[in-house]
Amino acid sequence: MTEPVWNKFLTERDKAVFETAGYGTRAGFGEKPALLVIDVNYNFCGDPREPILESIKKYRNSCGEDAWDALPVIRKLVDVARAKGVPVIYSTGDGRADGWDRGGWAWKNSRNKEDLAPPEVRTSNRDGNDIMDEIAPGPKDIVIRKLKPSVFNGTALMGHINNLGADSLIVAGTTTSGCVRATVIDAFSLNLRVTIAEDGCFDRSEASHAINLCDMNAKYADVIGSDEVLDYLAGLDELDYNLPAGAPPSV
């Protein structure tokens, strides 16, 4: 078994505490999952693939090459989920053109005005909130636009999960320490089983990525490799979901 990415950041005392206190027990998959892909857009991936210190000159929130490494993993998850009829839900950012509804996002970053006026060094004309072409939503997928870290906050996500008939989430996306963590905690608080595809998540900070995966695995979700998630999805029997039709009904 591959050593968890967070082990190199933990002290021996940390490891002993988790083991002795009983944290990190495998909760297991649900019976009817939905795949949730969080904020995998140009703002967080940049365009094109390049080292993070170059990418953040153009897209201040970019996670650089780690984002591009996760894209093929997420693509596989999406493809297998669709093939098995499992719902695929995406989230991305939203907001007024004048930035009024950004709220607290304007408080903690000195480059926040770039959300309204992108830097001239950016050569791509893509809207930063566009979901990456490599994992573009399909006609039966659901896209949720949000203002805050959690995909549950102020959105219809839980209503969609209920309407689909899903009972659990498989999560991939970004950032591990921000929107992924906030969403996972809200899902846990709503008594949804959550599985996180470790290599399908990414962050701009290696330490934040690892430690937040550690903490979520300890208390709120199962953090496992995408290969195990793909095996689980591939092994599902045909399930009855209330999926969108994907096209207008014929007249």
PDB file of C-alpha atoms in Angstrom:
ATOM      1  CA  MET A   1       0.000   0.000   0.000  1.00  0.00           C
ATOM      2  CA  THR A   2       1.334   3.435  -0.936  1.00  0.00           C
ATOM      3  CA  GLU A   3       2.141   5.607   2.057  1.00  0.00           C
ATOM      4  CA  PRO A   4      -0.369   8.449   2.504  1.00  0.00           C
ATOM      5  CA  VAL A   5       0.842  11.792   1.162  1.00  0.00           C
ATOM      6  CA  TRP A   6       0.480  13.358   4.612  1.00  0.00           C
ATOM      7  CA  ASN A   7       2.780  10.974   6.495  1.00  0.00           C
ATOM      8  CA  LYS A   8       5.913  12.982   5.718  1.00  0.00           C
ATOM      9  CA  PHE A   9       4.376  16.019   7.427  1.00  0.00           C
ATOM     10  CA  LEU A  10       3.349  14.234  10.633  1.00  0.00           C
ATOM     11  CA  THR A  11       5.414  13.751  13.756  1.00  0.00           C
ATOM     12  CA  GLU A  12       5.609  10.343  15.390  1.00  0.00           C
ATOM     13  CA  ARG A  13       3.452  11.770  18.166  1.00  0.00           C
ATOM     14  CA  ASP A  14       0.781  12.773  15.607  1.00  0.00           C
ATOM     15  CA  LYS A  15       0.719   9.264  14.140  1.00  0.00           C
ATOM     16  CA  ALA A  16       0.449   7.690  17.588  1.00  0.00           C
ATOM     17  CA  VAL A  17      -2.396  10.015  18.595  1.00  0.00           C
ATOM     18  CA  PHE A  18      -4.472   9.199  15.494  1.00  0.00           C
ATOM     19  CA  GLU A  19      -3.956   5.460  15.948  1.00  0.00           C
ATOM     20  CA  THR A  20      -4.580   5.378  19.690  1.00  0.00           C
ATOM     21  CA  ALA A  21      -7.632   7.640  19.525  1.00  0.00           C
ATOM     22  CA  GLY A  22      -9.177   5.540  16.758  1.00  0.00           C
ATOM     23  CA  TYR A  23      -9.325   8.171  14.039  1.00  0.00           C
ATOM     24  CA  GLY A  24      -9.172   7.314  10.356  1.00  0.00           C
ATOM     25  CA  THR A  25     -11.449   4.274  10.384  1.00  0.00           C
ATOM     26  CA  ARG A  26     -12.736   3.464   6.896  1.00  0.00           C
ATOM     27  CA  ALA A  27     -16.381   4.518   6.661  1.00  0.00           C
ATOM     28  CA  GLY A  28     -17.010   2.879   3.305  1.00  0.00           C
ATOM     29  CA  PHE A  29     -18.802   3.862   0.134  1.00  0.00           C
ATOM     30  CA  GLY A  30     -22.478   4.631  -0.063  1.00  0.00           C
ATOM     31  CA  GLU A  31     -24.916   2.618  -2.163  1.00  0.00           C
ATOM     32  CA  LYS A  32     -25.804   5.322  -4.718  1.00  0.00           C
ATOM     33  CA  PRO A  33     -22.957   7.818  -5.136  1.00  0.00           C
ATOM     34  CA  ALA A  34     -22.748  11.026  -7.108  1.00  0.00           C
ATOM     35  CA  LEU A  35     -19.422  12.348  -8.394  1.00  0.00           C
ATOM     36  CA  LEU A  36     -18.726  15.953  -7.386  1.00  0.00           C
ATOM     37  CA  VAL A  37     -15.957  17.823  -9.238  1.00  0.00           C
ATOM     38  CA  ILE A  38     -15.152  21.028  -7.388  1.00  0.00           C
ATOM     39  CA  ASP A  39     -13.920  24.201  -9.124  1.00  0.00           C
ATOM     40  CA  VAL A  40     -11.645  22.651 -11.756  1.00  0.00           C
ATOM     41  CA  ASN A  41     -11.597  25.780 -13.901  1.00  0.00           C
ATOM     42  CA  TYR A  42      -9.037  28.057 -15.531  1.00  0.00           C
ATOM     43  CA  ASN A  43      -8.747  30.223 -12.415  1.00  0.00           C
ATOM     44  CA  PHE A  44      -7.353  27.254 -10.494  1.00  0.00           C
ATOM     45  CA  CYS A  45      -5.529  25.430 -13.292  1.00  0.00           C
ATOM     46  CA  GLY A  46      -4.137  28.260 -15.383  1.00  0.00           C
ATOM     47  CA  ASP A  47      -3.688  28.172 -19.136  1.00  0.00           C
ATOM     48  CA  PRO A  48      -1.435  26.641 -20.422  1.00  0.00           C
ATOM     49  CA  ARG A  49       0.279  24.043 -18.200  1.00  0.00           C
ATOM     50  CA  GLU A  50       3.280  25.674 -16.544  1.00  0.00           C
ATOM     51  CA  PRO A  51       5.054  25.806 -13.160  1.00  0.00           C
ATOM     52  CA  ILE A  52       2.973  27.388 -10.444  1.00  0.00           C
ATOM     53  CA  LEU A  53       5.210  30.435  -9.950  1.00  0.00           C
ATOM     54  CA  GLU A  54       4.720  31.277 -13.628  1.00  0.00           C
ATOM     55  CA  SER A  55       1.056  30.376 -13.717  1.00  0.00           C
ATOM     56  CA  ILE A  56       0.099  32.580 -10.760  1.00  0.00           C
ATOM     57  CA  LYS A  57       1.409  35.641 -12.582  1.00  0.00           C
ATOM     58  CA  LYS A  58      -1.589  35.214 -14.891  1.00  0.00           C
ATOM     59  CA  TYR A  59      -4.135  33.448 -12.678  1.00  0.00           C
ATOM     60  CA  ARG A  60      -3.505  34.350  -9.055  1.00  0.00           C
ATOM     61  CA  ASN A  61      -5.380  31.278  -7.779  1.00  0.00           C
ATOM     62  CA  SER A  62      -3.672  28.784 -10.082  1.00  0.00           C
ATOM     63  CA  CYS A  63      -2.286  25.569  -8.630  1.00  0.00           C
ATOM     64  CA  GLY A  64       0.074  25.140 -11.567  1.00  0.00           C
ATOM     65  CA  GLU A  65       1.283  21.729 -12.676  1.00  0.00           C
ATOM     66  CA  ASP A  66      -0.430  19.896  -9.816  1.00  0.00           C
ATOM     67  CA  ALA A  67      -3.751  20.893 -11.375  1.00  0.00           C
ATOM     68  CA  TRP A  68      -2.766  19.541 -14.780  1.00  0.00           C
ATOM     69  CA  ASP A  69      -1.557  16.295 -13.202  1.00  0.00           C
ATOM     70  CA  ALA A  70      -5.015  15.828 -11.650  1.00  0.00           C
ATOM     71  CA  LEU A  71      -6.951  16.509 -14.867  1.00  0.00           C
ATOM     72  CA  PRO A  72      -6.494  13.040 -16.453  1.00  0.00           C
ATOM     73  CA  VAL A  73      -7.412  11.421 -13.129  1.00  0.00           C
ATOM     74  CA  ILE A  74     -10.627  13.448 -12.981  1.00  0.00           C
ATOM     75  CA  ARG A  75     -11.303  12.658 -16.647  1.00  0.00           C
ATOM     76  CA  LYS A  76     -11.212   8.924 -15.866  1.00  0.00           C
ATOM     77  CA  LEU A  77     -13.547   9.371 -12.894  1.00  0.00           C
ATOM     78  CA  VAL A  78     -15.998  11.342 -15.006  1.00  0.00           C
ATOM     79  CA  ASP A  79     -15.898   8.852 -17.883  1.00  0.00           C
ATOM     80  CA  VAL A  80     -16.506   5.805 -15.685  1.00  0.00           C
ATOM     81  CA  ALA A  81     -19.227   7.566 -13.687  1.00  0.00           C
ATOM     82  CA  ARG A  82     -21.088   8.518 -16.868  1.00  0.00           C
ATOM     83  CA  ALA A  83     -20.697   5.026 -18.300  1.00  0.00           C
ATOM     84  CA  LYS A  84     -22.305   3.559 -15.163  1.00  0.00           C
ATOM     85  CA  GLY A  85     -25.082   6.163 -15.089  1.00  0.00           C
ATOM     86  CA  VAL A  86     -23.720   7.775 -11.907  1.00  0.00           C
ATOM     87  CA  PRO A  87     -24.577  11.494 -11.647  1.00  0.00           C
ATOM     88  CA  VAL A  88     -21.744  13.942 -12.288  1.00  0.00           C
ATOM     89  CA  ILE A  89     -21.990  17.345 -10.628  1.00  0.00           C
ATOM     90  CA  TYR A  90     -19.574  20.214 -11.223  1.00  0.00           C
ATOM     91  CA  SER A  91     -19.088  23.453  -9.348  1.00  0.00           C
ATOM     92  CA  THR A  92     -17.437  26.668 -10.424  1.00  0.00           C
ATOM     93  CA  GLY A  93     -17.385  30.306  -9.388  1.00  0.00           C
ATOM     94  CA  ASP A  94     -19.978  32.965 -10.011  1.00  0.00           C
ATOM     95  CA  GLY A  95     -20.421  36.643  -9.299  1.00  0.00           C
ATOM     96  CA  ARG A  96     -21.581  40.043 -10.420  1.00  0.00           C
ATOM     97  CA  ALA A  97     -19.478  41.857 -13.006  1.00  0.00           C
ATOM     98  CA  ASP A  98     -18.874  44.711 -10.537  1.00  0.00           C
ATOM     99  CA  GLY A  99     -17.636  42.354  -7.819  1.00  0.00           C
ATOM    100  CA  TRP A 100     -20.083  43.572  -5.183  1.00  0.00           C
ATOM    101  CA  ASP A 101     -21.066  40.070  -4.145  1.00  0.00           C
ATOM    102  CA  ARG A 102     -17.464  38.910  -3.642  1.00  0.00           C
ATOM    103  CA  GLY A 103     -17.817  39.807   0.016  1.00  0.00           C
ATOM    104  CA  GLY A 104     -15.040  38.345   2.180  1.00  0.00           C
ATOM    105  CA  TRP A 105     -13.001  37.264  -0.861  1.00  0.00           C
ATOM    106  CA  ALA A 106     -11.782  40.854  -1.094  1.00  0.00           C
ATOM    107  CA  TRP A 107     -10.295  40.828   2.404  1.00  0.00           C
ATOM    108  CA  LYS A 108      -7.407  38.373   2.310  1.00  0.00           C
ATOM    109  CA  ASN A 109      -5.659  38.777  -1.041  1.00  0.00           C
ATOM    110  CA  SER A 110      -3.802  41.821  -2.323  1.00  0.00           C
ATOM    111  CA  ARG A 111      -4.542  40.883  -5.953  1.00  0.00           C
ATOM    112  CA  ASN A 112      -8.308  40.501  -5.588  1.00  0.00           C
ATOM    113  CA  LYS A 113      -9.034  43.300  -8.093  1.00  0.00           C
ATOM    114  CA  GLU A 114      -7.725  41.015 -10.848  1.00  0.00           C
ATOM    115  CA  ASP A 115     -11.001  39.105 -10.599  1.00  0.00           C
ATOM    116  CA  LEU A 116     -12.619  42.087 -12.322  1.00  0.00           C
ATOM    117  CA  ALA A 117      -9.689  43.168 -14.536  1.00  0.00           C
ATOM    118  CA  PRO A 118      -7.364  40.258 -15.496  1.00  0.00           C
ATOM    119  CA  PRO A 119      -3.640  41.115 -15.738  1.00  0.00           C
ATOM    120  CA  GLU A 120      -2.310  42.042 -19.178  1.00  0.00           C
ATOM    121  CA  VAL A 121       0.227  39.206 -18.991  1.00  0.00           C
ATOM    122  CA  ARG A 122      -2.651  36.737 -19.401  1.00  0.00           C
ATOM    123  CA  THR A 123      -2.725  35.675 -23.047  1.00  0.00           C
ATOM    124  CA  SER A 124      -5.779  33.424 -22.865  1.00  0.00           C
ATOM    125  CA  ASN A 125      -9.201  34.981 -23.293  1.00  0.00           C
ATOM    126  CA  ARG A 126     -10.916  32.224 -21.317  1.00  0.00           C
ATOM    127  CA  ASP A 127     -13.210  33.222 -18.515  1.00  0.00           C
ATOM    128  CA  GLY A 128     -11.500  32.049 -15.329  1.00  0.00           C
ATOM    129  CA  ASN A 129     -14.694  30.340 -14.157  1.00  0.00           C
ATOM    130  CA  ASP A 130     -14.951  28.198 -17.312  1.00  0.00           C
ATOM    131  CA  ILE A 131     -14.596  24.530 -16.416  1.00  0.00           C
ATOM    132  CA  MET A 132     -11.516  23.055 -18.059  1.00  0.00           C
ATOM    133  CA  ASP A 133     -12.100  21.739 -21.578  1.00  0.00           C
ATOM    134  CA  GLU A 134     -10.380  18.456 -20.645  1.00  0.00           C
ATOM    135  CA  ILE A 135     -13.258  17.587 -18.290  1.00  0.00           C
ATOM    136  CA  ALA A 136     -16.063  19.638 -19.849  1.00  0.00           C
ATOM    137  CA  PRO A 137     -19.578  18.912 -18.529  1.00  0.00           C
ATOM    138  CA  GLY A 138     -21.823  16.747 -20.676  1.00  0.00           C
ATOM    139  CA  PRO A 139     -25.540  17.193 -21.390  1.00  0.00           C
ATOM    140  CA  LYS A 140     -26.679  15.078 -18.431  1.00  0.00           C
ATOM    141  CA  ASP A 141     -24.235  16.610 -15.960  1.00  0.00           C
ATOM    142  CA  ILE A 142     -25.183  19.294 -13.451  1.00  0.00           C
ATOM    143  CA  VAL A 143     -23.234  22.545 -13.026  1.00  0.00           C
ATOM    144  CA  ILE A 144     -23.569  24.591  -9.847  1.00  0.00           C
ATOM    145  CA  ARG A 145     -22.271  28.151  -9.635  1.00  0.00           C
ATOM    146  CA  LYS A 146     -21.301  29.389  -6.202  1.00  0.00           C
ATOM    147  CA  LEU A 147     -19.899  32.373  -4.330  1.00  0.00           C
ATOM    148  CA  LYS A 148     -18.365  30.741  -1.262  1.00  0.00           C
ATOM    149  CA  PRO A 149     -16.051  27.778  -0.582  1.00  0.00           C
ATOM    150  CA  SER A 150     -18.642  25.085   0.122  1.00  0.00           C
ATOM    151  CA  VAL A 151     -20.662  23.902  -2.849  1.00  0.00           C
ATOM    152  CA  PHE A 152     -23.555  23.560  -0.394  1.00  0.00           C
ATOM    153  CA  ASN A 153     -23.482  27.201   0.710  1.00  0.00           C
ATOM    154  CA  GLY A 154     -26.395  29.121  -0.794  1.00  0.00           C
ATOM    155  CA  THR A 155     -26.924  26.586  -3.607  1.00  0.00           C
ATOM    156  CA  ALA A 156     -29.376  23.832  -4.540  1.00  0.00           C
ATOM    157  CA  LEU A 157     -26.776  21.061  -4.203  1.00  0.00           C
ATOM    158  CA  MET A 158     -28.528  19.107  -1.443  1.00  0.00           C
ATOM    159  CA  GLY A 159     -31.826  19.409  -3.277  1.00  0.00           C
ATOM    160  CA  HIS A 160     -30.174  18.042  -6.420  1.00  0.00           C
ATOM    161  CA  ILE A 161     -28.658  15.135  -4.473  1.00  0.00           C
ATOM    162  CA  ASN A 162     -32.100  14.299  -3.079  1.00  0.00           C
ATOM    163  CA  ASN A 163     -33.740  14.639  -6.490  1.00  0.00           C
ATOM    164  CA  LEU A 164     -31.140  12.396  -8.103  1.00  0.00           C
ATOM    165  CA  GLY A 165     -31.680   9.766  -5.433  1.00  0.00           C
ATOM    166  CA  ALA A 166     -28.010   9.714  -4.422  1.00  0.00           C
ATOM    167  CA  ASP A 167     -26.903   8.914  -0.883  1.00  0.00           C
ATOM    168  CA  SER A 168     -23.169   9.670  -0.967  1.00  0.00           C
ATOM    169  CA  LEU A 169     -20.465  11.684  -2.702  1.00  0.00           C
ATOM    170  CA  ILE A 170     -17.194  10.934  -4.439  1.00  0.00           C
ATOM    171  CA  VAL A 171     -15.185  14.151  -4.440  1.00  0.00           C
ATOM    172  CA  ALA A 172     -12.393  15.491  -6.628  1.00  0.00           C
ATOM    173  CA  GLY A 173     -11.177  19.004  -7.380  1.00  0.00           C
ATOM    174  CA  THR A 174      -9.673  22.007  -5.708  1.00  0.00           C
ATOM    175  CA  THR A 175      -8.462  23.477  -3.521  1.00  0.00           C
ATOM    176  CA  THR A 176      -8.022  20.640  -1.060  1.00  0.00           C
ATOM    177  CA  SER A 177      -7.669  23.017   1.877  1.00  0.00           C
ATOM    178  CA  GLY A 178     -10.428  25.386   0.748  1.00  0.00           C
ATOM    179  CA  CYS A 179     -13.475  24.503  -1.315  1.00  0.00           C
ATOM    180  CA  VAL A 180     -12.946  20.733  -1.111  1.00  0.00           C
ATOM    181  CA  ARG A 181     -12.590  20.759   2.656  1.00  0.00           C
ATOM    182  CA  ALA A 182     -15.532  23.152   3.180  1.00  0.00           C
ATOM    183  CA  THR A 183     -17.765  21.013   0.982  1.00  0.00           C
ATOM    184  CA  VAL A 184     -16.691  17.748   2.600  1.00  0.00           C
ATOM    185  CA  ILE A 185     -17.416  19.062   6.098  1.00  0.00           C
ATOM    186  CA  ASP A 186     -20.864  20.264   5.014  1.00  0.00           C
ATOM    187  CA  ALA A 187     -21.562  16.885   3.397  1.00  0.00           C
ATOM    188  CA  PHE A 188     -20.453  15.126   6.591  1.00  0.00           C
ATOM    189  CA  SER A 189     -22.707  17.440   8.606  1.00  0.00           C
ATOM    190  CA  LEU A 190     -25.612  16.337   6.393  1.00  0.00           C
ATOM    191  CA  ASN A 191     -24.805  12.659   7.083  1.00  0.00           C
ATOM    192  CA  LEU A 192     -23.611  11.908   3.567  1.00  0.00           C
ATOM    193  CA  ARG A 193     -20.837   9.360   3.180  1.00  0.00           C
ATOM    194  CA  VAL A 194     -17.904  10.983   1.406  1.00  0.00           C
ATOM    195  CA  THR A 195     -15.002   9.442  -0.477  1.00  0.00           C
ATOM    196  CA  ILE A 196     -12.178  11.697  -1.691  1.00  0.00           C
ATOM    197  CA  ALA A 197     -10.022  10.691  -4.654  1.00  0.00           C
ATOM    198  CA  GLU A 198      -6.627  11.728  -3.305  1.00  0.00           C
ATOM    199  CA  ASP A 199      -4.889  12.082  -6.677  1.00  0.00           C
ATOM    200  CA  GLY A 200      -7.924  13.839  -8.125  1.00  0.00           C
ATOM    201  CA  CYS A 201      -7.511  16.744  -5.687  1.00  0.00           C
ATOM    202  CA  PHE A 202      -4.944  19.536  -5.729  1.00  0.00           C
ATOM    203  CA  ASP A 203      -3.884  22.717  -3.966  1.00  0.00           C
ATOM    204  CA  ARG A 204      -1.376  25.517  -4.407  1.00  0.00           C
ATOM    205  CA  SER A 205       0.344  24.526  -1.167  1.00  0.00           C
ATOM    206  CA  GLU A 206       1.837  21.045  -0.835  1.00  0.00           C
ATOM    207  CA  ALA A 207       1.638  21.157   2.955  1.00  0.00           C
ATOM    208  CA  SER A 208      -1.973  22.403   3.024  1.00  0.00           C
ATOM    209  CA  HIS A 209      -2.963  19.725   0.524  1.00  0.00           C
ATOM    210  CA  ALA A 210      -1.425  16.928   2.571  1.00  0.00           C
ATOM    211  CA  ILE A 211      -2.500  18.026   6.030  1.00  0.00           C
ATOM    212  CA  ASN A 212      -6.083  18.736   4.996  1.00  0.00           C
ATOM    213  CA  LEU A 213      -6.343  15.321   3.368  1.00  0.00           C
ATOM    214  CA  CYS A 214      -5.024  13.878   6.620  1.00  0.00           C
ATOM    215  CA  ASP A 215      -7.576  15.712   8.729  1.00  0.00           C
ATOM    216  CA  MET A 216     -10.496  14.881   6.449  1.00  0.00           C
ATOM    217  CA  ASN A 217      -9.478  11.223   6.388  1.00  0.00           C
ATOM    218  CA  ALA A 218      -9.244  11.203  10.167  1.00  0.00           C
ATOM    219  CA  LYS A 219     -12.716  12.606  10.793  1.00  0.00           C
ATOM    220  CA  TYR A 220     -14.965  13.343   7.833  1.00  0.00           C
ATOM    221  CA  ALA A 221     -14.281  11.174   4.767  1.00  0.00           C
ATOM    222  CA  ASP A 222     -12.342   8.273   3.286  1.00  0.00           C
ATOM    223  CA  VAL A 223      -9.298   9.501   1.343  1.00  0.00           C
ATOM    224  CA  ILE A 224      -8.216   6.845  -1.147  1.00  0.00           C
ATOM    225  CA  GLY A 225      -6.493   6.578  -4.511  1.00  0.00           C
ATOM    226  CA  SER A 226      -8.472   7.013  -7.716  1.00  0.00           C
ATOM    227  CA  ASP A 227      -7.734   3.420  -8.788  1.00  0.00           C
ATOM    228  CA  GLU A 228      -9.793   2.124  -5.878  1.00  0.00           C
ATOM    229  CA  VAL A 229     -12.578   4.605  -6.636  1.00  0.00           C
ATOM    230  CA  LEU A 230     -12.606   3.534 -10.293  1.00  0.00           C
ATOM    231  CA  ASP A 231     -12.810  -0.142  -9.298  1.00  0.00           C
ATOM    232  CA  TYR A 232     -15.769   0.657  -7.045  1.00  0.00           C
ATOM    233  CA  LEU A 233     -17.574   2.586  -9.777  1.00  0.00           C
ATOM    234  CA  ALA A 234     -16.874  -0.070 -12.395  1.00  0.00           C
ATOM    235  CA  GLY A 235     -18.272  -2.745 -10.095  1.00  0.00           C
ATOM    236  CA  LEU A 236     -21.599  -1.017  -9.452  1.00  0.00           C
ATOM    237  CA  ASP A 237     -24.747  -2.743 -10.647  1.00  0.00           C
ATOM    238  CA  GLU A 238     -27.134  -0.707 -12.759  1.00  0.00           C
ATOM    239  CA  LEU A 239     -28.682   1.879 -10.467  1.00  0.00           C
ATOM    240  CA  ASP A 240     -31.868   3.891 -10.834  1.00  0.00           C
ATOM    241  CA  TYR A 241     -31.132   7.616 -10.664  1.00  0.00           C
ATOM    242  CA  ASN A 242     -33.409  10.492 -11.578  1.00  0.00           C
ATOM    243  CA  LEU A 243     -30.873  11.943 -14.039  1.00  0.00           C
ATOM    244  CA  PRO A 244     -31.538  14.981 -16.212  1.00  0.00           C
ATOM    245  CA  ALA A 245     -32.771  14.107 -19.683  1.00  0.00           C
ATOM    246  CA  GLY A 246     -29.872  15.944 -21.259  1.00  0.00           C
ATOM    247  CA  ALA A 247     -31.934  17.446 -24.057  1.00  0.00           C
ATOM    248  CA  PRO A 248     -35.279  19.240 -24.431  1.00  0.00           C
ATOM    249  CA  PRO A 249     -38.209  16.843 -24.875  1.00  0.00           C
ATOM    250  CA  SER A 250     -39.381  16.463 -28.457  1.00  0.00           C
ATOM    251  CA  VAL A 251     -42.636  18.231 -29.301  1.00  0.00           C
TER     252      VAL A 251
END
